[in-house]
mmCIF file of C-alpha atoms and ligand atoms in Angstrom:
data_model
loop_
_atom_site.group_PDB
_atom_site.id
_atom_site.type_symbol
_atom_site.label_atom_id
_atom_site.label_comp_id
_atom_site.label_asym_id
_atom_site.label_seq_id
_atom_site.Cartn_x
_atom_site.Cartn_y
_atom_site.Cartn_z
ATOM 1 C CA MET A 1 -8.011 -19.349 15.632
ATOM 2 C CA ARG A 2 -5.644 -17.112 13.454
ATOM 3 C CA LYS A 3 -4.530 -13.448 14.311
ATOM 4 C CA ILE A 4 -3.972 -10.396 13.007
ATOM 5 C CA ASP A 5 -1.508 -7.854 13.975
ATOM 6 C CA VAL A 6 -0.535 -4.313 12.742
ATOM 7 C CA CYS A 7 2.608 -2.540 12.461
ATOM 8 C CA LEU A 8 2.037 1.032 12.923
ATOM 9 C CA SER A 9 5.726 2.199 11.009
ATOM 10 C CA PRO A 10 8.294 0.515 9.542
ATOM 11 C CA ASP A 11 10.766 2.062 12.069
ATOM 12 C CA LEU A 12 8.639 -1.153 14.496
ATOM 13 C CA MET A 13 9.002 -3.970 12.595
ATOM 14 C CA HIS A 14 12.211 -5.253 15.325
ATOM 15 C CA LEU A 15 9.328 -6.194 17.090
ATOM 16 C CA TYR A 16 7.611 -8.474 14.817
ATOM 17 C CA SER A 17 7.994 -11.919 13.836
ATOM 18 C CA VAL A 18 7.843 -12.475 10.028
ATOM 19 C CA THR A 19 8.690 -15.821 9.191
ATOM 20 C CA ASP A 20 5.566 -17.657 9.660
ATOM 21 C CA LYS A 21 2.857 -14.189 8.310
ATOM 22 C CA THR A 22 1.661 -12.916 5.215
ATOM 23 C CA ILE A 23 1.941 -9.430 5.727
ATOM 24 C CA VAL A 24 0.101 -6.962 3.894
ATOM 25 C CA VAL A 25 1.651 -3.934 2.674
ATOM 26 C CA VAL A 26 -0.172 -0.660 3.303
ATOM 27 C CA ASP A 27 0.663 3.067 1.663
ATOM 28 C CA ILE A 28 -2.923 4.325 0.979
ATOM 29 C CA LEU A 29 -1.014 7.677 -0.133
ATOM 30 C CA ARG A 30 -0.103 6.822 -2.444
ATOM 31 C CA ALA A 31 1.949 4.056 -2.826
ATOM 32 C CA THR A 32 0.000 0.738 -2.661
ATOM 33 C CA SER A 33 -3.251 2.372 -4.424
ATOM 34 C CA CYS A 34 -0.379 2.956 -7.512
ATOM 35 C CA MET A 35 0.409 -0.219 -7.511
ATOM 36 C CA THR A 36 -2.689 -1.596 -7.516
ATOM 37 C CA THR A 37 -3.740 0.920 -9.950
ATOM 38 C CA ALA A 38 -1.500 -0.134 -12.430
ATOM 39 C CA PHE A 39 -2.051 -3.848 -12.251
ATOM 40 C CA ALA A 40 -5.873 -3.140 -12.732
ATOM 41 C CA HIS A 41 -4.569 -1.258 -16.312
ATOM 42 C CA GLY A 42 -2.546 -4.705 -17.544
ATOM 43 C CA ILE A 43 1.083 -3.954 -16.265
ATOM 44 C CA GLU A 44 3.082 -6.781 -16.168
ATOM 45 C CA CYS A 45 4.959 -6.255 -12.891
ATOM 46 C CA ILE A 46 6.480 -4.385 -10.628
ATOM 47 C CA ALA A 47 9.885 -4.057 -9.157
ATOM 48 C CA PRO A 48 9.805 -2.157 -5.771
ATOM 49 C CA PHE A 49 13.015 -0.769 -4.410
ATOM 50 C CA ALA A 50 14.017 1.413 -1.673
ATOM 51 C CA GLN A 51 16.968 3.229 -3.122
ATOM 52 C CA LEU A 52 16.801 5.431 -6.165
ATOM 53 C CA ASP A 53 20.036 4.431 -7.869
ATOM 54 C CA GLU A 54 18.922 0.573 -7.732
ATOM 55 C CA CYS A 55 15.356 1.530 -9.457
ATOM 56 C CA LEU A 56 17.338 3.932 -11.687
ATOM 57 C CA ALA A 57 19.431 1.194 -12.931
ATOM 58 C CA MET A 58 16.462 -1.013 -13.801
ATOM 59 C CA LYS A 59 15.916 1.408 -16.987
ATOM 60 C CA ALA A 60 18.803 -0.486 -18.685
ATOM 61 C CA LYS A 61 17.012 -4.035 -18.032
ATOM 62 C CA GLY A 62 13.748 -2.144 -20.289
ATOM 63 C CA TYR A 63 11.860 -1.142 -17.125
ATOM 64 C CA PHE A 64 10.020 2.094 -16.869
ATOM 65 C CA THR A 65 10.835 4.498 -13.861
ATOM 66 C CA ALA A 66 8.686 4.902 -11.780
ATOM 67 C CA GLY A 67 8.202 6.798 -8.352
ATOM 68 C CA GLU A 68 8.244 9.907 -5.795
ATOM 69 C CA ARG A 69 10.316 11.312 -3.326
ATOM 70 C CA ASN A 70 8.847 13.773 -0.950
ATOM 71 C CA GLY A 71 5.559 13.552 -2.897
ATOM 72 C CA GLU A 72 7.298 15.036 -6.122
ATOM 73 C CA LYS A 73 8.194 12.902 -9.414
ATOM 74 C CA VAL A 74 11.655 11.839 -9.462
ATOM 75 C CA GLU A 75 13.851 13.665 -12.088
ATOM 76 C CA GLY A 76 14.320 11.829 -14.825
ATOM 77 C CA PHE A 77 12.146 9.001 -14.064
ATOM 78 C CA ASP A 78 9.306 8.021 -16.292
ATOM 79 C CA LEU A 79 6.079 8.457 -14.419
ATOM 80 C CA GLY A 80 5.272 9.828 -10.860
ATOM 81 C CA ASN A 81 3.153 8.571 -7.903
ATOM 82 C CA SER A 82 -0.264 9.371 -8.689
ATOM 83 C CA PRO A 83 -2.698 6.650 -9.343
ATOM 84 C CA PHE A 84 -3.945 8.421 -12.570
ATOM 85 C CA GLU A 85 -0.562 7.943 -14.567
ATOM 86 C CA TYR A 86 -1.139 4.213 -14.778
ATOM 87 C CA MET A 87 -4.234 4.085 -16.512
ATOM 88 C CA ASN A 88 -2.588 5.124 -19.166
ATOM 89 C CA PRO A 89 -3.341 2.379 -21.947
ATOM 90 C CA ASN A 90 -0.010 2.659 -23.586
ATOM 91 C CA LEU A 91 1.350 1.265 -20.614
ATOM 92 C CA LYS A 92 -0.419 -2.265 -20.533
ATOM 93 C CA GLY A 93 2.228 -4.895 -20.437
ATOM 94 C CA LYS A 94 4.976 -3.698 -19.664
ATOM 95 C CA LYS A 95 7.562 -3.660 -16.344
ATOM 96 C CA ILE A 96 8.062 -0.790 -14.061
ATOM 97 C CA ALA A 97 10.923 -0.441 -11.298
ATOM 98 C CA PHE A 98 9.288 1.548 -8.738
ATOM 99 C CA THR A 99 10.391 3.585 -5.391
ATOM 100 C CA THR A 100 8.944 5.914 -2.944
ATOM 101 C CA THR A 101 9.659 7.618 -0.073
ATOM 102 C CA ASN A 102 7.852 4.618 2.337
ATOM 103 C CA GLY A 103 6.020 2.478 0.793
ATOM 104 C CA THR A 104 8.512 0.528 -1.419
ATOM 105 C CA LEU A 105 10.828 0.895 2.096
ATOM 106 C CA ALA A 106 8.077 -0.713 3.897
ATOM 107 C CA ILE A 107 8.112 -4.097 1.277
ATOM 108 C CA ALA A 108 12.015 -4.173 1.561
ATOM 109 C CA LYS A 109 11.857 -3.798 5.217
ATOM 110 C CA SER A 110 8.836 -6.785 5.663
ATOM 111 C CA LYS A 111 11.322 -9.433 3.260
ATOM 112 C CA GLY A 112 12.079 -12.808 5.552
ATOM 113 C CA ALA A 113 7.673 -12.894 5.808
ATOM 114 C CA LYS A 114 6.029 -16.282 4.352
ATOM 115 C CA GLU A 115 4.354 -14.226 2.139
ATOM 116 C CA ILE A 116 3.890 -9.980 1.004
ATOM 117 C CA ILE A 117 1.004 -8.743 -0.683
ATOM 118 C CA ILE A 118 -0.187 -5.432 -1.435
ATOM 119 C CA GLY A 119 -3.153 -3.801 0.077
ATOM 120 C CA SER A 120 -5.197 -0.716 -0.743
ATOM 121 C CA PHE A 121 -8.712 0.356 -0.337
ATOM 122 C CA LEU A 122 -9.423 0.053 -4.218
ATOM 123 C CA ASN A 123 -8.648 -4.200 -3.363
ATOM 124 C CA LEU A 124 -9.634 -4.283 0.100
ATOM 125 C CA SER A 125 -12.258 -6.720 -0.464
ATOM 126 C CA SER A 126 -9.905 -8.777 -2.297
ATOM 127 C CA VAL A 127 -7.437 -8.708 0.085
ATOM 128 C CA VAL A 128 -9.857 -9.744 2.659
ATOM 129 C CA ASP A 129 -10.989 -12.612 0.333
ATOM 130 C CA TYR A 130 -6.992 -13.998 -0.323
ATOM 131 C CA LEU A 131 -6.615 -13.446 3.206
ATOM 132 C CA LEU A 132 -9.740 -15.432 4.659
ATOM 133 C CA ASN A 133 -8.591 -18.455 2.022
ATOM 134 C CA SER A 134 -4.409 -18.566 3.534
ATOM 135 C CA PRO A 135 -3.267 -20.761 6.634
ATOM 136 C CA ASN A 136 -0.906 -18.057 7.229
ATOM 137 C CA GLN A 137 -1.022 -15.485 10.543
ATOM 138 C CA VAL A 138 -1.434 -11.769 9.335
ATOM 139 C CA LEU A 139 0.240 -8.553 10.332
ATOM 140 C CA VAL A 140 -0.647 -5.362 8.180
ATOM 141 C CA VAL A 141 2.812 -3.309 7.757
ATOM 142 C CA CYS A 142 1.523 0.218 7.369
ATOM 143 C CA ALA A 143 4.038 2.935 5.122
ATOM 144 C CA GLY A 144 3.443 5.950 7.205
ATOM 145 C CA TRP A 145 5.600 8.603 6.936
ATOM 146 C CA LYS A 146 9.214 8.828 7.651
ATOM 147 C CA GLY A 147 8.848 6.445 10.571
ATOM 148 C CA LYS A 148 6.143 8.393 11.886
ATOM 149 C CA VAL A 149 2.529 7.066 12.150
ATOM 150 C CA ASN A 150 -0.473 7.962 9.713
ATOM 151 C CA LEU A 151 -3.940 7.933 9.927
ATOM 152 C CA GLU A 152 -4.831 6.720 6.271
ATOM 153 C CA ASP A 153 -2.666 3.716 6.699
ATOM 154 C CA THR A 154 -4.131 2.595 10.317
ATOM 155 C CA LEU A 155 -7.166 3.271 8.792
ATOM 156 C CA PHE A 156 -6.664 0.709 5.939
ATOM 157 C CA ALA A 157 -5.621 -1.888 8.801
ATOM 158 C CA GLY A 158 -8.436 -1.141 10.599
ATOM 159 C CA ALA A 159 -10.568 -1.965 7.682
ATOM 160 C CA LEU A 160 -8.806 -5.274 7.536
ATOM 161 C CA VAL A 161 -9.439 -6.012 10.937
ATOM 162 C CA GLU A 162 -13.325 -5.324 11.405
ATOM 163 C CA GLN A 163 -13.643 -7.834 7.863
ATOM 164 C CA LEU A 164 -11.961 -10.459 9.270
ATOM 165 C CA LYS A 165 -13.155 -9.652 12.781
ATOM 166 C CA ASN A 166 -15.300 -13.570 12.617
ATOM 167 C CA HIS A 167 -12.356 -15.111 11.622
ATOM 168 C CA ILE A 168 -9.114 -13.769 12.310
ATOM 169 C CA GLU A 169 -8.376 -12.521 15.756
ATOM 170 C CA PRO A 170 -6.652 -9.058 16.953
ATOM 171 C CA ASP A 171 -3.383 -9.981 18.504
ATOM 172 C CA CYS A 172 -2.551 -6.683 20.320
ATOM 173 C CA ASP A 173 -3.881 -3.247 20.970
ATOM 174 C CA ALA A 174 -2.633 -2.030 17.460
ATOM 175 C CA PRO A 175 -5.138 -3.871 15.568
ATOM 176 C CA LEU A 176 -7.842 -2.961 17.862
ATOM 177 C CA ALA A 177 -6.893 0.887 18.140
ATOM 178 C CA ALA A 178 -6.969 0.519 13.776
ATOM 179 C CA GLN A 179 -10.329 -1.205 14.264
ATOM 180 C CA ARG A 180 -11.952 1.448 16.574
ATOM 181 C CA LEU A 181 -11.103 4.036 14.465
ATOM 182 C CA TYR A 182 -11.725 3.012 10.883
ATOM 183 C CA ASN A 183 -15.309 2.610 12.598
ATOM 184 C CA LEU A 184 -15.898 5.727 13.404
ATOM 185 C CA ALA A 185 -13.868 6.902 9.854
ATOM 186 C CA LYS A 186 -15.751 4.652 7.557
ATOM 187 C CA GLU A 187 -18.538 6.744 6.624
ATOM 188 C CA ASN A 188 -16.536 10.046 5.679
ATOM 189 C CA MET A 189 -12.962 9.024 5.397
ATOM 190 C CA VAL A 190 -12.389 12.006 3.031
ATOM 191 C CA GLU A 191 -13.942 14.169 5.778
ATOM 192 C CA PHE A 192 -11.894 12.174 9.056
ATOM 193 C CA LEU A 193 -8.466 12.397 6.858
ATOM 194 C CA LYS A 194 -8.790 16.957 5.852
ATOM 195 C CA ASP A 195 -6.437 17.694 8.646
ATOM 196 C CA SER A 196 -3.976 14.863 8.519
ATOM 197 C CA SER A 197 -0.449 15.647 7.267
ATOM 198 C CA HIS A 198 0.121 13.314 4.396
ATOM 199 C CA VAL A 199 -3.394 15.302 3.223
ATOM 200 C CA LYS A 200 -2.373 18.499 4.105
ATOM 201 C CA ARG A 201 0.966 17.502 2.173
ATOM 202 C CA LEU A 202 -0.189 16.295 -0.814
ATOM 203 C CA ASN A 203 -3.002 19.591 -1.087
ATOM 204 C CA ARG A 204 0.131 22.190 -1.019
ATOM 205 C CA LEU A 205 1.856 20.038 -3.716
ATOM 206 C CA ASP A 206 -2.028 20.648 -5.502
ATOM 207 C CA ILE A 207 -2.850 17.179 -5.452
ATOM 208 C CA HIS A 208 -6.392 16.443 -4.966
ATOM 209 C CA LYS A 209 -7.659 13.997 -6.789
ATOM 210 C CA ASP A 210 -5.374 11.438 -6.134
ATOM 211 C CA ILE A 211 -7.018 11.558 -2.288
ATOM 212 C CA GLU A 212 -10.422 10.619 -2.886
ATOM 213 C CA PHE A 213 -9.695 8.587 -5.913
ATOM 214 C CA CYS A 214 -6.711 6.214 -3.176
ATOM 215 C CA LEU A 215 -10.415 6.205 -0.464
ATOM 216 C CA THR A 216 -12.315 4.419 -2.737
ATOM 217 C CA SER A 217 -12.944 1.005 -1.686
ATOM 218 C CA ASN A 218 -13.309 -2.067 -4.322
ATOM 219 C CA LEU A 219 -12.779 -0.605 -7.381
ATOM 220 C CA TYR A 220 -10.454 -3.816 -8.404
ATOM 221 C CA GLN A 221 -10.437 -7.141 -7.839
ATOM 222 C CA ILE A 222 -6.773 -8.164 -7.665
ATOM 223 C CA VAL A 223 -4.027 -8.943 -5.135
ATOM 224 C CA PRO A 224 -0.641 -8.066 -6.075
ATOM 225 C CA VAL A 225 2.000 -10.531 -4.561
ATOM 226 C CA LEU A 226 5.631 -10.462 -4.094
ATOM 227 C CA ASP A 227 7.127 -13.016 -6.393
ATOM 228 C CA ASN A 228 11.748 -13.164 -5.997
ATOM 229 C CA GLY A 229 11.327 -9.570 -5.601
ATOM 230 C CA VAL A 230 8.950 -8.754 -8.161
ATOM 231 C CA LEU A 231 5.107 -7.843 -7.780
ATOM 232 C CA ARG A 232 2.983 -9.586 -10.202
ATOM 233 C CA ILE A 233 -1.380 -11.150 -9.832
ATOM 234 C CA ASN A 234 -2.382 -14.436 -10.915
ATOM 235 C CA HIS A 235 -4.252 -13.928 -13.916
HETATM 236 O O1 LIG B 1 5.524 7.452 0.757
HETATM 237 C C1 LIG B 1 5.560 6.943 -0.141
HETATM 238 O O2 LIG B 1 5.384 5.790 -0.334
HETATM 239 C C2 LIG B 1 4.407 8.055 -1.162
HETATM 240 O O3 LIG B 1 3.361 7.338 -1.612
HETATM 241 C C3 LIG B 1 4.695 9.515 -0.577
HETATM 242 S S1 LIG B 1 3.564 10.309 -1.736
HETATM 243 O O4 LIG B 1 2.413 10.117 -1.576
HETATM 244 O O5 LIG B 1 3.703 9.591 -2.977
HETATM 245 O O6 LIG B 1 3.784 11.611 -1.682
#
């Protein structure tokens, strides 16, 4: 039987072999939820960068610059990291260079994997279908916060483990822990996460509506896939 494992923080990536794996990168609040939303609203592609200067340099190549540091839009960038910004019809067909505190770093740390895809609650069922139709072993890489584990990415990892349980088995205790946590939280994730560190951080920044939106399941039927360093969806 195929196996699924969960890396709870990018700082633990050295514990995992990636060459035979489809990696699902997740940053529920908010990077991978933004990326999913952007593609669902017609963005052509997203080039993810760990560093600000690499991202900014893409402006000269016709890309919109997007992202945040510590939750706030980077000065001089075109877009921040709220999914609602990516619903703007004027962005349809545009290319975006994206950098975030943890999400794009998790993508960078996943390089070398057989395949890298983007997961969020917004495209949960499409990610499940995608993984069911793939022959690869699976590793979920949680973006966390600056090397620390967070609850919301762990819940998403648990949702995947739960929904794949009849086909792909947990490889160690991290996927089991995530699955059990998800089963405790699934009836009301907003309530379950109300004391979590990033929810509190976003609330301090007065960012409330993004939280509920990013915890909505199965709004979009797409799976962004990294192809030569650039995320795209298959049409
Ligand atoms: O760390 C990240 O990648 C971001 O998603 C964090 S924030 O929600 O924009 O603060």
